[in-house]
PDB file of C-alpha atoms and ligand atoms in Angstrom:
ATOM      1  CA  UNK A  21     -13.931  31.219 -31.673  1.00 98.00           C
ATOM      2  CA  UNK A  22     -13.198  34.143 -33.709  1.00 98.00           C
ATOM      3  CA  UNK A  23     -13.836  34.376 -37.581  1.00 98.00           C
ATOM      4  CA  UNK A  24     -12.154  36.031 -39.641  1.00 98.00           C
ATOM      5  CA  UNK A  25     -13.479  36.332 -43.700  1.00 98.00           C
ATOM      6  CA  UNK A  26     -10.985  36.399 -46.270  1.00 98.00           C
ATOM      7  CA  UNK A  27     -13.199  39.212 -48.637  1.00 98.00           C
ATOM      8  CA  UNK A  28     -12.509  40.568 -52.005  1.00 98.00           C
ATOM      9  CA  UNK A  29     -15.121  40.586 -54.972  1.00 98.00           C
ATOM     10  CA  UNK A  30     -12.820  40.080 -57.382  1.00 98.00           C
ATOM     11  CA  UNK A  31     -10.594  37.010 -58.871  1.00 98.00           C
ATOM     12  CA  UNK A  32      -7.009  37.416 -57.878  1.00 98.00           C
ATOM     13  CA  UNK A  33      -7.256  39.126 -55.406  1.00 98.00           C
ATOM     14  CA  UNK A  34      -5.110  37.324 -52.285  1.00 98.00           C
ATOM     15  CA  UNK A  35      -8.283  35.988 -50.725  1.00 98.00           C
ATOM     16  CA  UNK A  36      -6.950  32.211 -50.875  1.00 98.00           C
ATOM     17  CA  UNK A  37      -3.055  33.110 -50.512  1.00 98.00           C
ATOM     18  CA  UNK A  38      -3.978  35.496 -47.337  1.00 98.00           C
ATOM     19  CA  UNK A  39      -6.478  32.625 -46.038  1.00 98.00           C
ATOM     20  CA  UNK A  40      -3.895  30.047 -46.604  1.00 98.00           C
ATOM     21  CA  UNK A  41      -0.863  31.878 -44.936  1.00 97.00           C
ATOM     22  CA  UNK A  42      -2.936  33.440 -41.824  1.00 98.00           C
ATOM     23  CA  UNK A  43      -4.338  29.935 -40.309  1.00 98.00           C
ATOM     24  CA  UNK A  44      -0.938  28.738 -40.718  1.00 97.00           C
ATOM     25  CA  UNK A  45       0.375  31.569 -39.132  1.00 97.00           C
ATOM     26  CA  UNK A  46      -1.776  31.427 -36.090  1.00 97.00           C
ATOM     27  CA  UNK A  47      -1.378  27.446 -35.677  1.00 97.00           C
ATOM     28  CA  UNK A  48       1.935  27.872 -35.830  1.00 96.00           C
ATOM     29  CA  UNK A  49       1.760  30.370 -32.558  1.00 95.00           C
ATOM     30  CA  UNK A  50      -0.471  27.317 -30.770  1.00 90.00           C
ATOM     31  CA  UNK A  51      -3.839  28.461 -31.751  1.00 95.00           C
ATOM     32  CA  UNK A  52      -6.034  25.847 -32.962  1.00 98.00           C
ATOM     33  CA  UNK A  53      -7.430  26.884 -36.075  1.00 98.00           C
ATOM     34  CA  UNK A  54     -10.167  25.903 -38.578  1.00 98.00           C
ATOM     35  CA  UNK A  55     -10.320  26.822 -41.919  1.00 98.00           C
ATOM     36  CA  UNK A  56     -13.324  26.609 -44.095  1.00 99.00           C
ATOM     37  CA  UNK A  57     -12.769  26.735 -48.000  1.00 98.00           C
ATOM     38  CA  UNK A  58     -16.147  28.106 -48.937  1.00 98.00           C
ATOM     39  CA  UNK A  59     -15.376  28.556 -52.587  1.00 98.00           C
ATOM     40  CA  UNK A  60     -16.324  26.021 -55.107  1.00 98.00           C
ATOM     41  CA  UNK A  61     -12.675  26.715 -57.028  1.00 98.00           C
ATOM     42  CA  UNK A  62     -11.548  24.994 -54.015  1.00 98.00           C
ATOM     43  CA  UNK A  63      -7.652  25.739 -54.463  1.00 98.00           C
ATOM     44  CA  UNK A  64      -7.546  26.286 -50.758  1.00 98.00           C
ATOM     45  CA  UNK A  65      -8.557  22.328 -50.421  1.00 98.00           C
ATOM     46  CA  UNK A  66      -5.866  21.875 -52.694  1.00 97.00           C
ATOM     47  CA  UNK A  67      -3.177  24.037 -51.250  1.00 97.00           C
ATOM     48  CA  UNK A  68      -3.536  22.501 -47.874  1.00 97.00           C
ATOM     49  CA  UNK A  69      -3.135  18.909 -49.627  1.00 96.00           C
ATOM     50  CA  UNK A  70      -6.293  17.676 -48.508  1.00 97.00           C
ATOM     51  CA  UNK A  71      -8.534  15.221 -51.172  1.00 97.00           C
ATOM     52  CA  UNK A  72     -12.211  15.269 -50.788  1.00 96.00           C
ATOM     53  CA  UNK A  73     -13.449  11.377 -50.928  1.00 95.00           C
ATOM     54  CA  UNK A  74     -16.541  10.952 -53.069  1.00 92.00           C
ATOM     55  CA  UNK A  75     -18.526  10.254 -49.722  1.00 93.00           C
ATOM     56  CA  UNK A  76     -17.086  12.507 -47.547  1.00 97.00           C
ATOM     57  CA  UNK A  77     -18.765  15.479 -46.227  1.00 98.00           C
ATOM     58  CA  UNK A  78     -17.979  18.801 -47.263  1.00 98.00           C
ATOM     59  CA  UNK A  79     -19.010  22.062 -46.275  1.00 98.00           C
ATOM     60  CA  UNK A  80     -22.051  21.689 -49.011  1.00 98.00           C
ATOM     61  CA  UNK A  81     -23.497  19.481 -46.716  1.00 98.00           C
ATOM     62  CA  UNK A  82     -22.398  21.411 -43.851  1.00 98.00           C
ATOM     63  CA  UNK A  83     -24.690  24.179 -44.503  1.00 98.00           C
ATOM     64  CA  UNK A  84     -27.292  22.111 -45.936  1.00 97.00           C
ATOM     65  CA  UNK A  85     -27.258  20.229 -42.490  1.00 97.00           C
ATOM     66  CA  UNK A  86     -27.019  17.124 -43.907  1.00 98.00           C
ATOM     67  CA  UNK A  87     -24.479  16.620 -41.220  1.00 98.00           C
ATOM     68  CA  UNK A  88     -23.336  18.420 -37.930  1.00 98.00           C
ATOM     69  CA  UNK A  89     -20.302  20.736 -38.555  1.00 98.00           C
ATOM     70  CA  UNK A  90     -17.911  18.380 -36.671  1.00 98.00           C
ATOM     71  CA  UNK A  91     -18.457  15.697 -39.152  1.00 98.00           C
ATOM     72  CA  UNK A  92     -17.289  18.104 -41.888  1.00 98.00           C
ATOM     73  CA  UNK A  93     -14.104  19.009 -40.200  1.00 98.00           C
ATOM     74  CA  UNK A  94     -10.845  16.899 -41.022  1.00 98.00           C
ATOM     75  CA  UNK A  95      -7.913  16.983 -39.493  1.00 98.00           C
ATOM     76  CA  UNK A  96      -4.582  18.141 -41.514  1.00 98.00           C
ATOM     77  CA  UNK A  97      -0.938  17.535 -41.905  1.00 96.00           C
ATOM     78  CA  UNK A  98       0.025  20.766 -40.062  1.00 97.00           C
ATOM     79  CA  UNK A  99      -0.604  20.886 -36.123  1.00 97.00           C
ATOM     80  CA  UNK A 100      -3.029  22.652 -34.481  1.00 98.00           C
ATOM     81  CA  UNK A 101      -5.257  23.093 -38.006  1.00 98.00           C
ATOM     82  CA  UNK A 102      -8.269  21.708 -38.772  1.00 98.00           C
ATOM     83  CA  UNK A 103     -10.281  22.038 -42.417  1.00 98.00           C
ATOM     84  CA  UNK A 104     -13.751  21.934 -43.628  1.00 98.00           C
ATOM     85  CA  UNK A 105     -13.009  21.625 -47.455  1.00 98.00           C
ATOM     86  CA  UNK A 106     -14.798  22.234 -50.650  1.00 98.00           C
ATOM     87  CA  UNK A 107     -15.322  20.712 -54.005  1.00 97.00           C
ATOM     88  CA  UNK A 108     -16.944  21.814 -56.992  1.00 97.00           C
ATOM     89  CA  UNK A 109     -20.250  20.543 -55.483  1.00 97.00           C
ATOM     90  CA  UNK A 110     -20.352  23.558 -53.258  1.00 98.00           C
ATOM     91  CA  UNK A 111     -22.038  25.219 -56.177  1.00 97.00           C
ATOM     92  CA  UNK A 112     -25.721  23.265 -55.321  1.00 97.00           C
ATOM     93  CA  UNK A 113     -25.553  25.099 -52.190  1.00 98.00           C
ATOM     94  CA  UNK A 114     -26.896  28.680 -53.991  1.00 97.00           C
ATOM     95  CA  UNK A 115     -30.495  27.432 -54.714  1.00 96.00           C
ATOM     96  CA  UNK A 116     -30.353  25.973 -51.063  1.00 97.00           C
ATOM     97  CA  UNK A 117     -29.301  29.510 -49.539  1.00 97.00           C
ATOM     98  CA  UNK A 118     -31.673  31.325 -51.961  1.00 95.00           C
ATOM     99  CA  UNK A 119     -34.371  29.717 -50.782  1.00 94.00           C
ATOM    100  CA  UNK A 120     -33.592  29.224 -47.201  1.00 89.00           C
ATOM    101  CA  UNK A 121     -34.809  32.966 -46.693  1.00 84.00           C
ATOM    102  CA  UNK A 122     -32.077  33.927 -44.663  1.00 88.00           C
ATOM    103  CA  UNK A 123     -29.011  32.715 -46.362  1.00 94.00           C
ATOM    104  CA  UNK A 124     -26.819  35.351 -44.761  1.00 95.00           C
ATOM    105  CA  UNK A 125     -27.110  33.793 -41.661  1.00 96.00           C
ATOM    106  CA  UNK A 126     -26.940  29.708 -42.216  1.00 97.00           C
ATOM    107  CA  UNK A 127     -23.032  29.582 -42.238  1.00 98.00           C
ATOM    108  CA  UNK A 128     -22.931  31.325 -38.819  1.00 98.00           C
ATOM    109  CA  UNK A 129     -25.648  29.221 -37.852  1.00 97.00           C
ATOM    110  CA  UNK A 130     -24.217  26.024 -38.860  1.00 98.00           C
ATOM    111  CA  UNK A 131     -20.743  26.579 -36.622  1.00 98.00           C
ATOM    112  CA  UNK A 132     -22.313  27.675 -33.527  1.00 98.00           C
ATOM    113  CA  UNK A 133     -22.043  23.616 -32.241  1.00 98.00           C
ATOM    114  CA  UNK A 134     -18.073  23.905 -32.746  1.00 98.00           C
ATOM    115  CA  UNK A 135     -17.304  27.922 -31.394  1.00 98.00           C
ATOM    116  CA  UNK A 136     -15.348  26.019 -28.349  1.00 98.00           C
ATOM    117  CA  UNK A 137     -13.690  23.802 -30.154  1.00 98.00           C
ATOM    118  CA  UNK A 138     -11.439  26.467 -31.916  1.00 98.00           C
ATOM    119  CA  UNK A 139      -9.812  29.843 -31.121  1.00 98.00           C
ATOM    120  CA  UNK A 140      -9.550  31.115 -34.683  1.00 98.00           C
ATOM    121  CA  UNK A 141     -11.748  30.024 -37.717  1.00 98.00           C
ATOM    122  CA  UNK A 142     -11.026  31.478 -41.442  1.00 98.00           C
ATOM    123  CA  UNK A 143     -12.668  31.979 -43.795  1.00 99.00           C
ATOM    124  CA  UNK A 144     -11.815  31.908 -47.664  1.00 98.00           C
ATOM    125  CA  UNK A 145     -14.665  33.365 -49.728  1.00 98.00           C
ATOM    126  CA  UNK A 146     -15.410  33.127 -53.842  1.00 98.00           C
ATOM    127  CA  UNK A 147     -14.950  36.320 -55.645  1.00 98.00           C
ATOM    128  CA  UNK A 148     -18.619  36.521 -56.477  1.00 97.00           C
ATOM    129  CA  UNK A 149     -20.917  38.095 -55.061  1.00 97.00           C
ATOM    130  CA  UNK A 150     -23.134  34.998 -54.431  1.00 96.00           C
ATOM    131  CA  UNK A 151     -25.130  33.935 -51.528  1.00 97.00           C
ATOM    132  CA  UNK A 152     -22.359  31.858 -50.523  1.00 98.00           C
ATOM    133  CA  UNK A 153     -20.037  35.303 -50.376  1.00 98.00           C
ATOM    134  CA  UNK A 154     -23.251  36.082 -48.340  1.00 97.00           C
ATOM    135  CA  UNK A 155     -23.604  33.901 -45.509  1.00 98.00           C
ATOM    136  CA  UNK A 156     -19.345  34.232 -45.219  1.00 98.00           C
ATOM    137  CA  UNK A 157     -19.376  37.935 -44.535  1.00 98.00           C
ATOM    138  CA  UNK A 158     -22.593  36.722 -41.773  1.00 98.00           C
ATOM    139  CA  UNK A 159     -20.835  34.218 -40.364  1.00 98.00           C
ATOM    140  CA  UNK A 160     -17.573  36.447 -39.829  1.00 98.00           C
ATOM    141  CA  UNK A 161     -17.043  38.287 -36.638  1.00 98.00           C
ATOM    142  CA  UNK A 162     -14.019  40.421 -38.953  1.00 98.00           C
ATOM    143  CA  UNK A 163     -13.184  40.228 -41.965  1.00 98.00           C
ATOM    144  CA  UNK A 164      -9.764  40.857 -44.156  1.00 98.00           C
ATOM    145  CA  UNK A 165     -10.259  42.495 -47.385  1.00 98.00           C
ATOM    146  CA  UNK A 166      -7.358  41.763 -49.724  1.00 98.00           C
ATOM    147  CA  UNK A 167      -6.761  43.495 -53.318  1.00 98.00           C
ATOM    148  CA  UNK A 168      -4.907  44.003 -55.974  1.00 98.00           C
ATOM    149  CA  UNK A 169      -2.426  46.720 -55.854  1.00 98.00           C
ATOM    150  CA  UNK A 170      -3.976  47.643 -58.761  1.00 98.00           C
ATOM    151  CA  UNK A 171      -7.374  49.505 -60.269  1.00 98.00           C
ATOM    152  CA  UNK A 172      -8.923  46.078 -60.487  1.00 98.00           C
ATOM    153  CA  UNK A 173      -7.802  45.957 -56.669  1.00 98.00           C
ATOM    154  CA  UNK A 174      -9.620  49.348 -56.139  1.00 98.00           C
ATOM    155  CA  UNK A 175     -12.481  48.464 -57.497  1.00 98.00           C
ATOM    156  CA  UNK A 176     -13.158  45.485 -55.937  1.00 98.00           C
ATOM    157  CA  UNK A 177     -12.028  46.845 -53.008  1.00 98.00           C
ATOM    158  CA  UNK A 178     -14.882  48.982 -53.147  1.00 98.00           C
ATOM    159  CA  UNK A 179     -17.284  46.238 -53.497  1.00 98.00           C
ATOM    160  CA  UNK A 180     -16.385  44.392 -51.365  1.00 98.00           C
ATOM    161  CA  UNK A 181     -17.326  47.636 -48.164  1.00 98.00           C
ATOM    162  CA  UNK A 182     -20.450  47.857 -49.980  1.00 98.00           C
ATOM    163  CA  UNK A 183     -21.252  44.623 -49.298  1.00 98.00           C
ATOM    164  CA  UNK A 184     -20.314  44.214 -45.987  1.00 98.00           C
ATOM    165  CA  UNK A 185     -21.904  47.373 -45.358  1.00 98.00           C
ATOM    166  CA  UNK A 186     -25.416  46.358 -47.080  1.00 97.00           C
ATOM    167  CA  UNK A 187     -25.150  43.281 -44.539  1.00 97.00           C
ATOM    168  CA  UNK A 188     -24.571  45.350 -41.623  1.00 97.00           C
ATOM    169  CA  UNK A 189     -27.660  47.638 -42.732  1.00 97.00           C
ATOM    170  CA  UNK A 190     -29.989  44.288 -42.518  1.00 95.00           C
ATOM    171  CA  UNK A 191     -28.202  42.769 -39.308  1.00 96.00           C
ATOM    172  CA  UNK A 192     -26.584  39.977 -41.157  1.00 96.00           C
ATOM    173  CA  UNK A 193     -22.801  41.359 -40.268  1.00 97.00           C
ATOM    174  CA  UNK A 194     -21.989  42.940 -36.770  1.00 96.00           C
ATOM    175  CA  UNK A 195     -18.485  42.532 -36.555  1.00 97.00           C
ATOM    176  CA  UNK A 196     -15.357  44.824 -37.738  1.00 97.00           C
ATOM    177  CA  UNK A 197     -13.323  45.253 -41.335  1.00 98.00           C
ATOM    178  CA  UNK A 198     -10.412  44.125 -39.719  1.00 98.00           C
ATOM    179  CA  UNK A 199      -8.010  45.849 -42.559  1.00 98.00           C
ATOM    180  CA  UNK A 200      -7.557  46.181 -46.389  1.00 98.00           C
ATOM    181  CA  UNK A 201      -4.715  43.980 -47.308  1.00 98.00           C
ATOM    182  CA  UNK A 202      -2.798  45.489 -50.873  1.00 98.00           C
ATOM    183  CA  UNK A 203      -1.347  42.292 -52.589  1.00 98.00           C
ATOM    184  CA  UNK A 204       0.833  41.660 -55.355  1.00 98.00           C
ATOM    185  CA  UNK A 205       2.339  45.597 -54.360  1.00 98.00           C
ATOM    186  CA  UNK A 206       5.437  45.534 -57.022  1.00 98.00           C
ATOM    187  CA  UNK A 207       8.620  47.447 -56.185  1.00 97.00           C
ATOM    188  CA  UNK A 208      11.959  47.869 -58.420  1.00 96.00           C
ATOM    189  CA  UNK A 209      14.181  48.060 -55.947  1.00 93.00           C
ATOM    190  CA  UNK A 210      13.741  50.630 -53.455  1.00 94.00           C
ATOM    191  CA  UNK A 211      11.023  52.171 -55.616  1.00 97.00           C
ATOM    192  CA  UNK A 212       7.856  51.347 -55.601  1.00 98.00           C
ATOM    193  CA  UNK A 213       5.912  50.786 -59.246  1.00 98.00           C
ATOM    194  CA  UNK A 214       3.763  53.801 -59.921  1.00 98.00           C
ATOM    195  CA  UNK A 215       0.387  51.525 -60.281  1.00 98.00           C
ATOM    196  CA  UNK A 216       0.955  49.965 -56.868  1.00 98.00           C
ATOM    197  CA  UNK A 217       1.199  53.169 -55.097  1.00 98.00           C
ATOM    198  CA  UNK A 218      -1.363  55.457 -57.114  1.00 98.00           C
ATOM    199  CA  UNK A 219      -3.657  52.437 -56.137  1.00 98.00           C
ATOM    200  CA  UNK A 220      -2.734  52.080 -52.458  1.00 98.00           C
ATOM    201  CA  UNK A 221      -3.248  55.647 -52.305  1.00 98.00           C
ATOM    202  CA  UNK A 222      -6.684  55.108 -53.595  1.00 98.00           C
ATOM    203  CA  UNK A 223      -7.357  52.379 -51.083  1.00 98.00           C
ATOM    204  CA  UNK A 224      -6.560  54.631 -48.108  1.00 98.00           C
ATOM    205  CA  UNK A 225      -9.270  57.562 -48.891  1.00 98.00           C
ATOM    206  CA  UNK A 226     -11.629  54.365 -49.829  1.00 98.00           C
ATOM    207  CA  UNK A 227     -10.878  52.755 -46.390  1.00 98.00           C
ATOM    208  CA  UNK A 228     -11.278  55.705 -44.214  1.00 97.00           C
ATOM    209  CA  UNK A 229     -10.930  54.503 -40.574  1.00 97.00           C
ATOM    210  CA  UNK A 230     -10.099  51.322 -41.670  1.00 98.00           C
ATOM    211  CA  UNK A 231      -6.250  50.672 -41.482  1.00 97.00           C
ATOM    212  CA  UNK A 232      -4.589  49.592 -44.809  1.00 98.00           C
ATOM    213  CA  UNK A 233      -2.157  47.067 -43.633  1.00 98.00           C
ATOM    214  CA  UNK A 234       1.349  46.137 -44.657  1.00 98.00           C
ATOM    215  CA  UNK A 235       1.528  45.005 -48.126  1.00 98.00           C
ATOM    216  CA  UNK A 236       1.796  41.446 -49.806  1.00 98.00           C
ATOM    217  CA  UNK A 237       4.729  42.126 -52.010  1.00 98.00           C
ATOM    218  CA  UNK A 238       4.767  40.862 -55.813  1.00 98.00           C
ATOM    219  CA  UNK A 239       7.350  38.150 -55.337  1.00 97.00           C
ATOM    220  CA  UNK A 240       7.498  34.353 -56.210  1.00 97.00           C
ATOM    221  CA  UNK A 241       8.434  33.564 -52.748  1.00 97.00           C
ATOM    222  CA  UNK A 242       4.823  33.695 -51.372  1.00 97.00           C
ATOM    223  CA  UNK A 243       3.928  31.335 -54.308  1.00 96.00           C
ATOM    224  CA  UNK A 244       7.038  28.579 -52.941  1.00 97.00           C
ATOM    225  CA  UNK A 245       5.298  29.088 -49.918  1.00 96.00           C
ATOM    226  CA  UNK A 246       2.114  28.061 -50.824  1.00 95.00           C
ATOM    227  CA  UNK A 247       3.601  24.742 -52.764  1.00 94.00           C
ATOM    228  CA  UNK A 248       5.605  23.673 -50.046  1.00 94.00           C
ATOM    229  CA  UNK A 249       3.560  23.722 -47.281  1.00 93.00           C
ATOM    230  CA  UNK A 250       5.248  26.576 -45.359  1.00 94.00           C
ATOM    231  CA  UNK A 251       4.831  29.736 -43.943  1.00 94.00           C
ATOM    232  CA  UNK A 252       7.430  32.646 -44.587  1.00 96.00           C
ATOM    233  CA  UNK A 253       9.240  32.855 -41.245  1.00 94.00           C
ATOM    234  CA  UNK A 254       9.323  28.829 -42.087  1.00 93.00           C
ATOM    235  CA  UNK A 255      11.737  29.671 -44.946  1.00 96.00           C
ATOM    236  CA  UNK A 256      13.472  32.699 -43.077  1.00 96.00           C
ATOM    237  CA  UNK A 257      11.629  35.690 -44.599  1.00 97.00           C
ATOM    238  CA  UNK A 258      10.771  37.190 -42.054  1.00 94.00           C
ATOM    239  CA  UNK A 259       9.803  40.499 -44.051  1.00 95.00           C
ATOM    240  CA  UNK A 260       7.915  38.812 -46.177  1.00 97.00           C
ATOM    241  CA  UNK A 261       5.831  37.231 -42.995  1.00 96.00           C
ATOM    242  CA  UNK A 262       5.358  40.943 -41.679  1.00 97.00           C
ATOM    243  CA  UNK A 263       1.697  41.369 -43.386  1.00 97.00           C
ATOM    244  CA  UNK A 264       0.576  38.297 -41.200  1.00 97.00           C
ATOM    245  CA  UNK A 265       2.342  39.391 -37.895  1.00 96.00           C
ATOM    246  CA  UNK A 266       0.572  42.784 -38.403  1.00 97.00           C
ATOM    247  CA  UNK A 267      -2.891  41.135 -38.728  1.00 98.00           C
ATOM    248  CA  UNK A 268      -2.365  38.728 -35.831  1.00 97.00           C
ATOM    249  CA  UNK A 269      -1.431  41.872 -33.884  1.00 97.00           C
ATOM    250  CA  UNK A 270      -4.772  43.905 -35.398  1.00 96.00           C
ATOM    251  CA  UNK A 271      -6.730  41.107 -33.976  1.00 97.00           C
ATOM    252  CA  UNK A 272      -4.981  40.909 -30.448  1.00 96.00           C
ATOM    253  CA  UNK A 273      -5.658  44.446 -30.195  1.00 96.00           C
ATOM    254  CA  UNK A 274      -9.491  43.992 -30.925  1.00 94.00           C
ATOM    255  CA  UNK A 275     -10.554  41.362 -28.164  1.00 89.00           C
TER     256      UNK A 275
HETATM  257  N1  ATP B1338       3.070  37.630 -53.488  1.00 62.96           N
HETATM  258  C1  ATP B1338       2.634  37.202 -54.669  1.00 62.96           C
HETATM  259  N2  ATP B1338       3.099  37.747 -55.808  1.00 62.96           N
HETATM  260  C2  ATP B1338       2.632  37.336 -56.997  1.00 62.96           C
HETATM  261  N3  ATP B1338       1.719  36.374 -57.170  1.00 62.96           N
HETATM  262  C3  ATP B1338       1.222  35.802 -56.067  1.00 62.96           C
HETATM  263  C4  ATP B1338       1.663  36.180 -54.768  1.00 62.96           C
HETATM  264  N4  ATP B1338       1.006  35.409 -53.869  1.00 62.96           N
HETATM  265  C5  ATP B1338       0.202  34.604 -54.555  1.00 62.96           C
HETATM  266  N5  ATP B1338       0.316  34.821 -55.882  1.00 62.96           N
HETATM  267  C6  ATP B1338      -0.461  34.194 -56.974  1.00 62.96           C
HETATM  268  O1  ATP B1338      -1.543  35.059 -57.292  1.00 62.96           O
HETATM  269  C7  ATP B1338      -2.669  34.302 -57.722  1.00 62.96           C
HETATM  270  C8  ATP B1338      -3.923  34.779 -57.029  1.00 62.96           C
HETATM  271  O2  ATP B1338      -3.829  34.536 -55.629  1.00 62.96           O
HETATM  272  P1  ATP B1338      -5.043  33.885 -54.825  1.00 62.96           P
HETATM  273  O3  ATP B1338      -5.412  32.575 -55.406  1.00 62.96           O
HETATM  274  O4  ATP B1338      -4.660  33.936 -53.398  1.00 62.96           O
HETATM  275  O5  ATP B1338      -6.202  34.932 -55.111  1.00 62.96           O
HETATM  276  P2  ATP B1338      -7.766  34.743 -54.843  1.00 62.96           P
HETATM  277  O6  ATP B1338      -8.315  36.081 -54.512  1.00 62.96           O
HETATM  278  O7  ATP B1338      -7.997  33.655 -53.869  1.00 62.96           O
HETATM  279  O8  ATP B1338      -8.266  34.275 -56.277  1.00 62.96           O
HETATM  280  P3  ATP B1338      -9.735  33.682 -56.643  1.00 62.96           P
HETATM  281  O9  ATP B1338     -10.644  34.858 -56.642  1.00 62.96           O
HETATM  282  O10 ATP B1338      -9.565  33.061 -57.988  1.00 62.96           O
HETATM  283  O11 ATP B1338     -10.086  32.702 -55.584  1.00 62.96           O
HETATM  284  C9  ATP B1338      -2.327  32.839 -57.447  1.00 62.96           C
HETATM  285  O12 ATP B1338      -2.027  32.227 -58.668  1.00 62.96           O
HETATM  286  C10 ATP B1338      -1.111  32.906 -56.553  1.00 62.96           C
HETATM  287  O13 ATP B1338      -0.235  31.833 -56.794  1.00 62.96           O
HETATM  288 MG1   MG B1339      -9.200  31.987 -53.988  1.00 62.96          MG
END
């Protein structure tokens, strides 16, 4: 199994859109996917249509091993893709990870029993900087960094490699930034809004060797997407899909 984090210390930011649209992507191809919604917000729960029963185990008790991982995982209405939801619970988990010692590493921990049972797992983080944004970047073997096309992108953007960097420093993350992702890049036409590319510019010299993918466009078509249950090439965009062809093609090219 390879994990892949949706990152970005920010709200806004793409994390649940980019989450939401990659594990479709890839079960779409044949992979079989999971897809853990580790934010208490839980839209990507939502999004994917799944309701958490009050008895049902979520990924709170997940990482509290109050059950194995394979009783937290639930099957979907999409082939191939497999969930691990959230609910506003998810927020008792902090004190557990805080106290746990080494809460970086209890979310990597805690999947190791289900590694075979998937070729892709991602990951959609909170735009906090909690210890649940903690033990997602350990758990992650790369992780996608989406922002803003924006200052507010930039900036959280920069965050979110200081983080990932502080966990590499203690040996909590080994793995690669797979790419920044700009979201929400506006255009007029065939020219592109000022903002988005002063701040894509800025996201390049941040990112150094690490590529700066195609952009998630400003459009309402990504949002359709997301209500009907369907991925771009689904609906016949096919250049609005490219962002999630490039990143299946960044992570081919990394095995
Ligand atoms: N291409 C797009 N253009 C404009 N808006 C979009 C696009 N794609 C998604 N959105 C909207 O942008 C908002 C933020 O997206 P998303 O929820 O993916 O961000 P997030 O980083 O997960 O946010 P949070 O930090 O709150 O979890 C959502 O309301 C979503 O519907
Ligand atoms: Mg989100």
């Amino acid at each position: 199994m390879r994990t892949i984090a949706c990152l970005s210390l920010s709200g806004g930011q793409g994390k649940t859109t980019a989450a939401l649209l990659l594990g479709r992507t890839l079960a779409l191809n044949s992979s079989k996917v999971l897809v853990i919604d580790a934010d208490p917000q839980a839209n990507l729960t939502f999004y994917l249509g799944h309701q958490v029963a009050p008895d049902e185990p979520t990924l709170l008790e997940v990482m509290q091993r109050e059950v194995d991982a394979v009783h937290g995982i639930y099957p979907l209405r999409y082939a191939n893709l497999f969930l691990i939801p959230a609910d506003n619970a998810l927020n008792k988990v902090q004190d557990y990870l805080a106290t746990s010692g080494m809460g970086a590493v209890v979310l990597r921990r805690r999947l190791e029993p289900v590694v075979n049972l998937f070729e892709y797992c991602i990951i959609d983080s909170p735009p906090q900087r909690t210890q649940i944004c903690l033990s997602v970047v350990g758990a992650a073997d790369f992780i996608l960094i989406p922002v803003e096309a924006s200052t507010k992108g930039v900036n959280s953007l920069l965050r979110s490699l200081e983080l990932v960097e502080e966990l590499r420093d203690i040996g909590a993350f080994s793995g690669q930034v797979l790419g920044v992702l700009p979201f929400r890049d506006r255009w007029f036409g065939r020219s592109q809004a000022k903002e988005s590319r002063d701040a894509i510019e800025a996201m390049r010299q941040m990112a150094g060797d690490i590529p700066v993918l195609p952009s998630i466009l400003e459009s309402e078509q990504y949002k359709r997407a997301i209500r009907q249950g369907q991925t771009l090439s689904e609906m016949g965009l096919a250049d609005l899909q490219y962002p999630f062809e490039k990143i299946i093609a960044q992570l081919d090219a990394r095995r």
